[in-house]
PDB file of C-alpha atoms in Angstrom:
ATOM      1  CA  MET A   1      96.408  56.788 -44.707  1.00 36.00           C
ATOM      2  CA  SER A   2      99.513  57.294 -42.640  1.00 37.00           C
ATOM      3  CA  GLY A   3     101.191  54.371 -40.795  1.00 39.00           C
ATOM      4  CA  ARG A   4     101.310  55.764 -37.750  1.00 43.00           C
ATOM      5  CA  SER A   5      97.912  54.208 -36.522  1.00 41.00           C
ATOM      6  CA  SER A   6      98.858  50.778 -37.974  1.00 44.00           C
ATOM      7  CA  VAL A   7     102.374  50.824 -35.915  1.00 47.00           C
ATOM      8  CA  ARG A   8     100.802  51.733 -32.881  1.00 52.00           C
ATOM      9  CA  TRP A   9      97.910  49.054 -32.916  1.00 52.00           C
ATOM     10  CA  GLY A  10      99.669  46.457 -34.978  1.00 56.00           C
ATOM     11  CA  GLN A  11      97.837  46.611 -37.953  1.00 68.00           C
ATOM     12  CA  HIS A  12      98.939  46.238 -41.419  1.00 83.00           C
ATOM     13  CA  PHE A  13      95.864  47.492 -43.841  1.00 93.00           C
ATOM     14  CA  LEU A  14      94.916  45.148 -46.716  1.00 96.00           C
ATOM     15  CA  VAL A  15      95.428  47.517 -49.755  1.00 97.00           C
ATOM     16  CA  ASP A  16      95.001  44.667 -52.619  1.00 98.00           C
ATOM     17  CA  SER A  17      91.220  44.644 -53.779  1.00 98.00           C
ATOM     18  CA  SER A  18      91.462  41.151 -55.091  1.00 98.00           C
ATOM     19  CA  ILE A  19      92.436  39.804 -52.148  1.00 98.00           C
ATOM     20  CA  ARG A  20      89.502  41.553 -50.178  1.00 98.00           C
ATOM     21  CA  ASP A  21      87.089  40.230 -52.692  1.00 98.00           C
ATOM     22  CA  PHE A  22      88.481  36.705 -52.133  1.00 98.00           C
ATOM     23  CA  ILE A  23      87.632  37.379 -48.231  1.00 98.00           C
ATOM     24  CA  VAL A  24      84.599  38.437 -48.393  1.00 98.00           C
ATOM     25  CA  SER A  25      83.459  35.673 -51.101  1.00 98.00           C
ATOM     26  CA  LEU A  26      84.731  32.632 -48.854  1.00 98.00           C
ATOM     27  CA  ALA A  27      82.362  34.369 -45.910  1.00 98.00           C
ATOM     28  CA  GLU A  28      79.778  33.548 -47.906  1.00 97.00           C
ATOM     29  CA  LEU A  29      77.957  36.266 -47.117  1.00 97.00           C
ATOM     30  CA  SER A  30      73.833  36.799 -47.817  1.00 95.00           C
ATOM     31  CA  ALA A  31      71.047  39.435 -46.061  1.00 95.00           C
ATOM     32  CA  LYS A  32      70.041  37.505 -43.390  1.00 95.00           C
ATOM     33  CA  ASP A  33      74.179  37.072 -41.871  1.00 97.00           C
ATOM     34  CA  VAL A  34      75.665  39.369 -39.006  1.00 97.00           C
ATOM     35  CA  VAL A  35      79.176  39.447 -39.504  1.00 98.00           C
ATOM     36  CA  LEU A  36      81.634  40.953 -37.013  1.00 98.00           C
ATOM     37  CA  GLU A  37      85.240  42.346 -38.142  1.00 98.00           C
ATOM     38  CA  ILE A  38      87.505  43.165 -35.568  1.00 97.00           C
ATOM     39  CA  GLY A  39      89.985  45.812 -36.472  1.00 95.00           C
ATOM     40  CA  VAL A  40      88.028  48.370 -38.755  1.00 97.00           C
ATOM     41  CA  GLY A  41      91.003  50.612 -39.683  1.00 94.00           C
ATOM     42  CA  THR A  42      90.417  51.914 -43.010  1.00 95.00           C
ATOM     43  CA  GLY A  43      87.667  50.622 -43.681  1.00 97.00           C
ATOM     44  CA  PHE A  44      89.357  48.736 -47.346  1.00 98.00           C
ATOM     45  CA  LEU A  45      87.467  45.552 -46.085  1.00 98.00           C
ATOM     46  CA  THR A  46      84.367  46.789 -44.185  1.00 98.00           C
ATOM     47  CA  GLU A  47      82.913  48.745 -47.272  1.00 97.00           C
ATOM     48  CA  ALA A  48      83.240  45.284 -49.373  1.00 98.00           C
ATOM     49  CA  LEU A  49      81.358  43.624 -46.479  1.00 98.00           C
ATOM     50  CA  ALA A  50      78.696  46.076 -46.393  1.00 97.00           C
ATOM     51  CA  LYS A  51      78.075  45.589 -50.312  1.00 96.00           C
ATOM     52  CA  SER A  52      77.406  42.202 -49.735  1.00 95.00           C
ATOM     53  CA  SER A  53      74.065  43.279 -47.642  1.00 94.00           C
ATOM     54  CA  ALA A  54      74.565  41.311 -44.560  1.00 97.00           C
ATOM     55  CA  ARG A  55      74.855  43.559 -41.678  1.00 97.00           C
ATOM     56  CA  VAL A  56      78.258  44.630 -40.335  1.00 98.00           C
ATOM     57  CA  ILE A  57      79.502  45.149 -37.064  1.00 98.00           C
ATOM     58  CA  GLY A  58      82.704  46.509 -36.871  1.00 98.00           C
ATOM     59  CA  ILE A  59      85.458  47.103 -34.047  1.00 98.00           C
ATOM     60  CA  GLU A  60      87.475  49.623 -34.034  1.00 96.00           C
ATOM     61  CA  LYS A  61      90.228  50.409 -31.332  1.00 94.00           C
ATOM     62  CA  ASP A  62      92.102  53.695 -32.334  1.00 95.00           C
ATOM     63  CA  PRO A  63      89.832  57.066 -31.845  1.00 96.00           C
ATOM     64  CA  GLU A  64      91.099  58.262 -34.628  1.00 96.00           C
ATOM     65  CA  LEU A  65      90.155  55.385 -37.140  1.00 96.00           C
ATOM     66  CA  PHE A  66      87.059  54.861 -35.653  1.00 97.00           C
ATOM     67  CA  LYS A  67      85.895  58.720 -36.409  1.00 97.00           C
ATOM     68  CA  GLN A  68      87.130  58.946 -40.074  1.00 97.00           C
ATOM     69  CA  ALA A  69      85.197  55.136 -40.241  1.00 98.00           C
ATOM     70  CA  THR A  70      82.021  56.724 -38.914  1.00 97.00           C
ATOM     71  CA  VAL A  71      82.106  59.626 -41.592  1.00 97.00           C
ATOM     72  CA  LEU A  72      83.213  57.263 -44.193  1.00 97.00           C
ATOM     73  CA  PHE A  73      80.012  54.665 -43.619  1.00 98.00           C
ATOM     74  CA  GLY A  74      77.401  57.442 -42.250  1.00 95.00           C
ATOM     75  CA  ASP A  75      75.198  56.777 -44.852  1.00 96.00           C
ATOM     76  CA  PHE A  76      74.915  52.822 -44.646  1.00 97.00           C
ATOM     77  CA  ASP A  77      71.935  51.497 -42.715  1.00 97.00           C
ATOM     78  CA  ASN A  78      73.630  47.996 -42.170  1.00 97.00           C
ATOM     79  CA  VAL A  79      77.009  48.972 -40.762  1.00 98.00           C
ATOM     80  CA  PHE A  80      77.255  49.736 -36.978  1.00 98.00           C
ATOM     81  CA  LEU A  81      80.768  50.526 -35.690  1.00 98.00           C
ATOM     82  CA  HIS A  82      81.696  50.805 -31.892  1.00 97.00           C
ATOM     83  CA  CYS A  83      85.362  52.374 -30.576  1.00 97.00           C
ATOM     84  CA  PHE A  84      86.347  49.467 -28.506  1.00 95.00           C
ATOM     85  CA  ASP A  85      89.544  47.164 -27.116  1.00 96.00           C
ATOM     86  CA  VAL A  86      87.951  43.825 -28.549  1.00 96.00           C
ATOM     87  CA  LEU A  87      89.680  41.991 -25.386  1.00 96.00           C
ATOM     88  CA  GLU A  88      87.727  44.388 -22.973  1.00 95.00           C
ATOM     89  CA  LEU A  89      84.475  44.026 -25.054  1.00 95.00           C
ATOM     90  CA  ASP A  90      81.346  41.380 -24.335  1.00 95.00           C
ATOM     91  CA  LEU A  91      80.977  40.151 -27.389  1.00 96.00           C
ATOM     92  CA  ASP A  92      78.035  38.135 -26.263  1.00 94.00           C
ATOM     93  CA  LEU A  93      75.929  41.140 -25.521  1.00 94.00           C
ATOM     94  CA  LEU A  94      77.189  42.758 -28.412  1.00 94.00           C
ATOM     95  CA  LEU A  95      75.878  40.285 -30.795  1.00 94.00           C
ATOM     96  CA  GLN A  96      72.807  39.272 -29.313  1.00 88.00           C
ATOM     97  CA  ARG A  97      71.473  42.747 -30.266  1.00 90.00           C
ATOM     98  CA  PHE A  98      71.175  41.518 -33.870  1.00 91.00           C
ATOM     99  CA  SER A  99      70.696  37.888 -33.663  1.00 89.00           C
ATOM    100  CA  LYS A 100      71.647  34.263 -32.684  1.00 87.00           C
ATOM    101  CA  ASP A 101      72.020  32.340 -35.872  1.00 91.00           C
ATOM    102  CA  ASN A 102      74.421  33.201 -38.929  1.00 95.00           C
ATOM    103  CA  ILE A 103      77.031  35.072 -36.926  1.00 97.00           C
ATOM    104  CA  LYS A 104      80.220  35.683 -39.316  1.00 98.00           C
ATOM    105  CA  LEU A 105      83.400  36.739 -38.057  1.00 98.00           C
ATOM    106  CA  VAL A 106      85.912  38.310 -41.189  1.00 98.00           C
ATOM    107  CA  SER A 107      88.937  40.063 -40.138  1.00 98.00           C
ATOM    108  CA  ASN A 108      92.421  41.329 -40.631  1.00 96.00           C
ATOM    109  CA  LEU A 109      93.552  40.152 -37.036  1.00 94.00           C
ATOM    110  CA  PRO A 110      95.979  42.784 -35.388  1.00 91.00           C
ATOM    111  CA  TYR A 111      98.957  40.343 -35.609  1.00 92.00           C
ATOM    112  CA  TYR A 112     100.628  40.652 -32.208  1.00 92.00           C
ATOM    113  CA  LEU A 113      96.664  39.654 -30.352  1.00 94.00           C
ATOM    114  CA  SER A 114      95.801  36.832 -32.847  1.00 96.00           C
ATOM    115  CA  THR A 115      96.268  34.267 -29.955  1.00 97.00           C
ATOM    116  CA  GLU A 116      94.099  36.332 -27.053  1.00 97.00           C
ATOM    117  CA  ILE A 117      91.577  37.094 -29.992  1.00 97.00           C
ATOM    118  CA  VAL A 118      91.385  33.678 -31.353  1.00 98.00           C
ATOM    119  CA  THR A 119      90.728  32.579 -27.470  1.00 97.00           C
ATOM    120  CA  ARG A 120      87.839  35.130 -26.607  1.00 97.00           C
ATOM    121  CA  VAL A 121      86.391  34.151 -29.908  1.00 97.00           C
ATOM    122  CA  LEU A 122      86.223  30.622 -29.187  1.00 96.00           C
ATOM    123  CA  PHE A 123      85.076  30.792 -25.336  1.00 95.00           C
ATOM    124  CA  CYS A 124      82.530  33.305 -25.854  1.00 94.00           C
ATOM    125  CA  ASN A 125      79.158  31.807 -26.068  1.00 92.00           C
ATOM    126  CA  VAL A 126      78.281  33.251 -29.964  1.00 95.00           C
ATOM    127  CA  ASP A 127      77.051  30.650 -31.811  1.00 94.00           C
ATOM    128  CA  TRP A 128      79.367  31.371 -34.754  1.00 97.00           C
ATOM    129  CA  GLN A 129      78.852  29.720 -37.872  1.00 97.00           C
ATOM    130  CA  LEU A 130      82.326  30.566 -39.616  1.00 98.00           C
ATOM    131  CA  ALA A 131      85.213  32.775 -39.788  1.00 98.00           C
ATOM    132  CA  VAL A 132      87.572  34.133 -42.307  1.00 98.00           C
ATOM    133  CA  LEU A 133      90.455  35.383 -40.616  1.00 98.00           C
ATOM    134  CA  MET A 134      93.934  37.083 -42.209  1.00 97.00           C
ATOM    135  CA  VAL A 135      96.669  36.136 -39.799  1.00 97.00           C
ATOM    136  CA  GLN A 136     100.472  35.284 -40.054  1.00 97.00           C
ATOM    137  CA  ARG A 137     101.232  32.295 -41.418  1.00 98.00           C
ATOM    138  CA  GLU A 138     103.483  30.905 -38.080  1.00 97.00           C
ATOM    139  CA  PHE A 139     100.464  31.530 -35.735  1.00 97.00           C
ATOM    140  CA  ALA A 140      97.896  30.132 -38.315  1.00 98.00           C
ATOM    141  CA  GLU A 141     100.072  26.725 -38.933  1.00 97.00           C
ATOM    142  CA  LYS A 142     100.949  26.557 -35.174  1.00 97.00           C
ATOM    143  CA  THR A 143      97.118  26.791 -33.840  1.00 97.00           C
ATOM    144  CA  PHE A 144      95.032  25.742 -36.693  1.00 98.00           C
ATOM    145  CA  LEU A 145      97.458  23.242 -38.019  1.00 96.00           C
ATOM    146  CA  GLY A 146      99.302  22.146 -34.864  1.00 95.00           C
ATOM    147  CA  ILE A 147     102.260  22.341 -36.903  1.00 94.00           C
ATOM    148  CA  PRO A 148     105.534  22.121 -36.532  1.00 94.00           C
ATOM    149  CA  ARG A 149     104.671  20.297 -33.125  1.00 91.00           C
ATOM    150  CA  ARG A 150     107.302  21.683 -31.248  1.00 91.00           C
ATOM    151  CA  LYS A 151     105.472  25.368 -31.556  1.00 92.00           C
ATOM    152  CA  LYS A 152     102.118  24.052 -30.681  1.00 95.00           C
ATOM    153  CA  GLY A 153     100.149  25.485 -27.618  1.00 96.00           C
ATOM    154  CA  PRO A 154      96.995  25.367 -25.586  1.00 97.00           C
ATOM    155  CA  LEU A 155      95.306  27.034 -28.159  1.00 97.00           C
ATOM    156  CA  SER A 156      96.136  24.207 -30.568  1.00 97.00           C
ATOM    157  CA  VAL A 157      94.925  22.096 -28.243  1.00 97.00           C
ATOM    158  CA  ILE A 158      91.032  23.620 -27.975  1.00 97.00           C
ATOM    159  CA  VAL A 159      90.723  24.305 -31.816  1.00 97.00           C
ATOM    160  CA  PRO A 160      90.240  20.625 -33.217  1.00 96.00           C
ATOM    161  CA  PHE A 161      87.627  20.333 -31.112  1.00 97.00           C
ATOM    162  CA  MET A 162      85.866  23.509 -31.946  1.00 97.00           C
ATOM    163  CA  VAL A 163      86.193  23.995 -35.600  1.00 97.00           C
ATOM    164  CA  GLU A 164      87.357  22.832 -39.035  1.00 97.00           C
ATOM    165  CA  VAL A 165      90.133  24.116 -40.897  1.00 98.00           C
ATOM    166  CA  GLN A 166      88.342  24.940 -45.085  1.00 98.00           C
ATOM    167  CA  GLY A 167      91.573  26.273 -46.168  1.00 98.00           C
ATOM    168  CA  MET A 168      94.402  28.686 -45.935  1.00 98.00           C
ATOM    169  CA  TRP A 169      95.701  30.664 -48.689  1.00 98.00           C
ATOM    170  CA  PRO A 170      99.069  32.411 -48.786  1.00 98.00           C
ATOM    171  CA  VAL A 171      98.925  36.196 -48.593  1.00 98.00           C
ATOM    172  CA  PRO A 172     102.415  38.526 -50.408  1.00 97.00           C
ATOM    173  CA  ARG A 173     103.614  41.106 -47.947  1.00 97.00           C
ATOM    174  CA  SER A 174     103.305  43.823 -50.722  1.00 97.00           C
ATOM    175  CA  ALA A 175      99.132  43.195 -50.222  1.00 98.00           C
ATOM    176  CA  PHE A 176      99.790  45.352 -47.034  1.00 95.00           C
ATOM    177  CA  ARG A 177     100.199  48.893 -46.364  1.00 92.00           C
ATOM    178  CA  PRO A 178     102.849  49.344 -44.159  1.00 90.00           C
ATOM    179  CA  MET A 179     104.582  45.849 -45.571  1.00 93.00           C
ATOM    180  CA  PRO A 180     104.523  43.558 -42.896  1.00 92.00           C
ATOM    181  CA  ARG A 181     108.294  41.309 -41.913  1.00 93.00           C
ATOM    182  CA  VAL A 182     106.351  38.466 -41.935  1.00 96.00           C
ATOM    183  CA  ASP A 183     104.181  35.918 -44.101  1.00 97.00           C
ATOM    184  CA  SER A 184     100.290  36.202 -43.731  1.00 98.00           C
ATOM    185  CA  VAL A 185      97.618  34.122 -44.855  1.00 98.00           C
ATOM    186  CA  ILE A 186      93.603  33.909 -45.067  1.00 98.00           C
ATOM    187  CA  VAL A 187      92.136  30.993 -42.960  1.00 98.00           C
ATOM    188  CA  LYS A 188      88.598  29.708 -43.335  1.00 98.00           C
ATOM    189  CA  LEU A 189      86.726  28.039 -40.073  1.00 98.00           C
ATOM    190  CA  CYS A 190      83.491  26.386 -40.138  1.00 98.00           C
ATOM    191  CA  PHE A 191      82.309  25.921 -36.705  1.00 97.00           C
ATOM    192  CA  LYS A 192      81.640  22.533 -34.878  1.00 96.00           C
ATOM    193  CA  ARG A 193      77.705  22.072 -34.469  1.00 91.00           C
ATOM    194  CA  GLU A 194      78.248  19.366 -31.868  1.00 89.00           C
ATOM    195  CA  LYS A 195      81.441  19.856 -29.470  1.00 85.00           C
ATOM    196  CA  LEU A 196      82.464  19.098 -26.132  1.00 89.00           C
ATOM    197  CA  ASP A 197      80.528  19.806 -23.380  1.00 91.00           C
ATOM    198  CA  LYS A 198      81.570  23.070 -21.545  1.00 90.00           C
ATOM    199  CA  PRO A 199      83.343  21.645 -18.457  1.00 91.00           C
ATOM    200  CA  LEU A 200      84.800  18.772 -20.405  1.00 94.00           C
ATOM    201  CA  LEU A 201      86.304  21.840 -22.825  1.00 95.00           C
ATOM    202  CA  ASP A 202      87.508  24.472 -19.932  1.00 94.00           C
ATOM    203  CA  LYS A 203      88.957  21.176 -17.937  1.00 93.00           C
ATOM    204  CA  LEU A 204      90.952  20.228 -21.408  1.00 96.00           C
ATOM    205  CA  TRP A 205      91.905  24.094 -21.405  1.00 97.00           C
ATOM    206  CA  ARG A 206      93.151  24.258 -17.900  1.00 94.00           C
ATOM    207  CA  ILE A 207      95.130  21.162 -18.136  1.00 95.00           C
ATOM    208  CA  ALA A 208      96.612  22.137 -21.674  1.00 97.00           C
ATOM    209  CA  GLN A 209      97.715  25.358 -19.873  1.00 96.00           C
ATOM    210  CA  CYS A 210      99.322  23.607 -16.962  1.00 94.00           C
ATOM    211  CA  LEU A 211     101.036  21.132 -19.583  1.00 95.00           C
ATOM    212  CA  PHE A 212     102.676  23.459 -21.856  1.00 96.00           C
ATOM    213  CA  ALA A 213     103.930  25.759 -19.238  1.00 95.00           C
ATOM    214  CA  GLU A 214     106.177  23.065 -18.777  1.00 94.00           C
ATOM    215  CA  ARG A 215     106.643  21.502 -22.075  1.00 92.00           C
ATOM    216  CA  ARG A 216     109.618  19.759 -21.511  1.00 92.00           C
ATOM    217  CA  LYS A 217     108.743  17.974 -19.015  1.00 95.00           C
ATOM    218  CA  LYS A 218     106.579  14.524 -19.066  1.00 94.00           C
ATOM    219  CA  VAL A 219     102.910  14.535 -18.740  1.00 95.00           C
ATOM    220  CA  GLY A 220     102.892  12.253 -16.173  1.00 92.00           C
ATOM    221  CA  THR A 221     105.563  14.247 -13.868  1.00 92.00           C
ATOM    222  CA  ILE A 222     103.059  17.491 -14.089  1.00 93.00           C
ATOM    223  CA  LEU A 223      99.956  15.645 -13.883  1.00 92.00           C
ATOM    224  CA  LYS A 224     101.086  14.266 -10.524  1.00 87.00           C
ATOM    225  CA  ARG A 225     101.445  17.323  -8.934  1.00 88.00           C
ATOM    226  CA  CYS A 226      98.121  18.884 -10.384  1.00 84.00           C
ATOM    227  CA  PHE A 227      96.336  16.039  -9.342  1.00 82.00           C
ATOM    228  CA  PRO A 228      97.815  14.418  -6.093  1.00 82.00           C
ATOM    229  CA  GLN A 229      94.571  12.951  -4.670  1.00 81.00           C
ATOM    230  CA  LEU A 230      94.169  10.659  -8.248  1.00 79.00           C
ATOM    231  CA  SER A 231      97.059   8.422 -10.119  1.00 81.00           C
ATOM    232  CA  PRO A 232      97.550   9.686 -12.967  1.00 85.00           C
ATOM    233  CA  ARG A 233     100.176   7.497 -13.954  1.00 84.00           C
ATOM    234  CA  ILE A 234      97.694   4.878 -13.974  1.00 85.00           C
ATOM    235  CA  ILE A 235      96.075   6.422 -16.751  1.00 87.00           C
ATOM    236  CA  LEU A 236      99.216   7.416 -18.562  1.00 92.00           C
ATOM    237  CA  ASN A 237     100.250   3.964 -18.784  1.00 92.00           C
ATOM    238  CA  GLU A 238      96.856   2.512 -20.128  1.00 91.00           C
ATOM    239  CA  LEU A 239      96.724   4.937 -22.942  1.00 93.00           C
ATOM    240  CA  GLY A 240     100.122   4.320 -23.789  1.00 93.00           C
ATOM    241  CA  LEU A 241     101.427   8.040 -22.567  1.00 93.00           C
ATOM    242  CA  GLU A 242     103.401   7.273 -19.976  1.00 86.00           C
ATOM    243  CA  ASN A 243     106.477   9.089 -21.822  1.00 91.00           C
ATOM    244  CA  ALA A 244     104.981  11.551 -23.671  1.00 95.00           C
ATOM    245  CA  ARG A 245     105.255  15.277 -23.555  1.00 96.00           C
ATOM    246  CA  ALA A 246     102.278  17.623 -24.211  1.00 96.00           C
ATOM    247  CA  GLU A 247     103.532  18.549 -27.950  1.00 96.00           C
ATOM    248  CA  ASP A 248     103.024  14.650 -28.670  1.00 95.00           C
ATOM    249  CA  LEU A 249      99.601  14.389 -27.496  1.00 96.00           C
ATOM    250  CA  SER A 250      96.761  14.121 -30.752  1.00 96.00           C
ATOM    251  CA  PRO A 251      93.520  15.268 -30.467  1.00 96.00           C
ATOM    252  CA  ALA A 252      92.386  11.826 -29.700  1.00 96.00           C
ATOM    253  CA  ASP A 253      94.946  11.394 -26.911  1.00 97.00           C
ATOM    254  CA  TRP A 254      93.867  14.210 -25.154  1.00 97.00           C
ATOM    255  CA  LEU A 255      90.100  13.157 -25.406  1.00 96.00           C
ATOM    256  CA  SER A 256      90.977  10.423 -23.922  1.00 95.00           C
ATOM    257  CA  LEU A 257      93.466  11.909 -21.267  1.00 95.00           C
ATOM    258  CA  ILE A 258      90.772  14.607 -20.235  1.00 94.00           C
ATOM    259  CA  ARG A 259      87.819  12.078 -19.922  1.00 93.00           C
ATOM    260  CA  ALA A 260      89.524   9.477 -17.891  1.00 92.00           C
ATOM    261  CA  LEU A 261      91.143  12.097 -15.241  1.00 89.00           C
ATOM    262  CA  SER A 262      87.529  13.338 -14.966  1.00 88.00           C
ATOM    263  CA  ALA A 263      85.899   9.516 -14.390  1.00 89.00           C
ATOM    264  CA  MET A 264      88.414   9.212 -12.026  1.00 85.00           C
ATOM    265  CA  GLU A 265      87.793  12.581 -10.076  1.00 82.00           C
ATOM    266  CA  LYS A 266      84.639  11.692  -9.724  1.00 80.00           C
ATOM    267  CA  GLY A 267      85.263   8.113  -8.742  1.00 72.00           C
ATOM    268  CA  SER A 268      87.203   9.647  -5.941  1.00 67.00           C
ATOM    269  CA  GLY A 269      84.460  11.952  -4.808  1.00 60.00           C
ATOM    270  CA  GLU A 270      86.106  15.164  -5.901  1.00 51.00           C
TER     271      GLU A 270
END
C-alpha cells in the first residue's frame, strides 16, 4: 500500500502486529460487542477486530481505501463498512441499528482530527462502554491527563466528567508507515455510568470554550462580560478563584463554578 492516502488524510498506518494485538486485547471484545473503527485504512486493525467475533463498523473517508477494504472484508459477515467523513456522520443513527449496549470505539485516529473526533464522540448520544485509541502523545497528555497545564483546553475540562483513563502506553514511531514525526500512545478510556446532567455539561462546555478563548485573562474578567446580569465575582470570591485563570481550575473547581453560576441564573429568573 502506498503512502498517498495516509498523507492526504493525515493517517499513518499501523504495521506492527504485536501492537495491533495489544490494542485488541485492551478492548476486551466478544461476540456481544459492537465496535466502531474510525479510519479503516488498509484494514490491518479491522481484520484483528473482526476475528474477535464482535460486530465491526468501519468508517473510511478515502474512496480508494474503502474500495480495497470492501474487497478485503467481502467474506466477513460481521464487518460493515461505510465510506463517510466521520465529522459529517450521525453516529447515533449509525450505531442504533446494531445495539444500544456494549458499544466500543477502537481506532487509530487521524492525528490532525483527534480533537474534533473525540469531541463528537463525547457529545453524541451513544452509550459508549469503552474506547481504545491510538493518538499523538501530546494530544493524549493535554486532553486526557491535563498536562502540561498551559496546553489544557475546553476538551480537557469535559473529559474528567465523562471518562476514566485506564492506561496510556507509548508506541514507537517505527510501528507506522509512513513513519510519523511525532510520538504516539495507546490510551484506554472507560466511560462513566454516572455523568453530569446534559444541560449542566453543555453549560460547562460553553463556558470552558469562552474562558480558554482568552486563556491569559482572569476568569472573573471574562465571566463578568459573559454574564453581565449576574455578579460572578461574588461566586469566585466564595470559591477562592478570584485570581484564577482557566488553566488553573481543577475538575472540582469547574464543577463548583458551573453549579454556582446555574444556581445564580435560576435565582435571577434567567
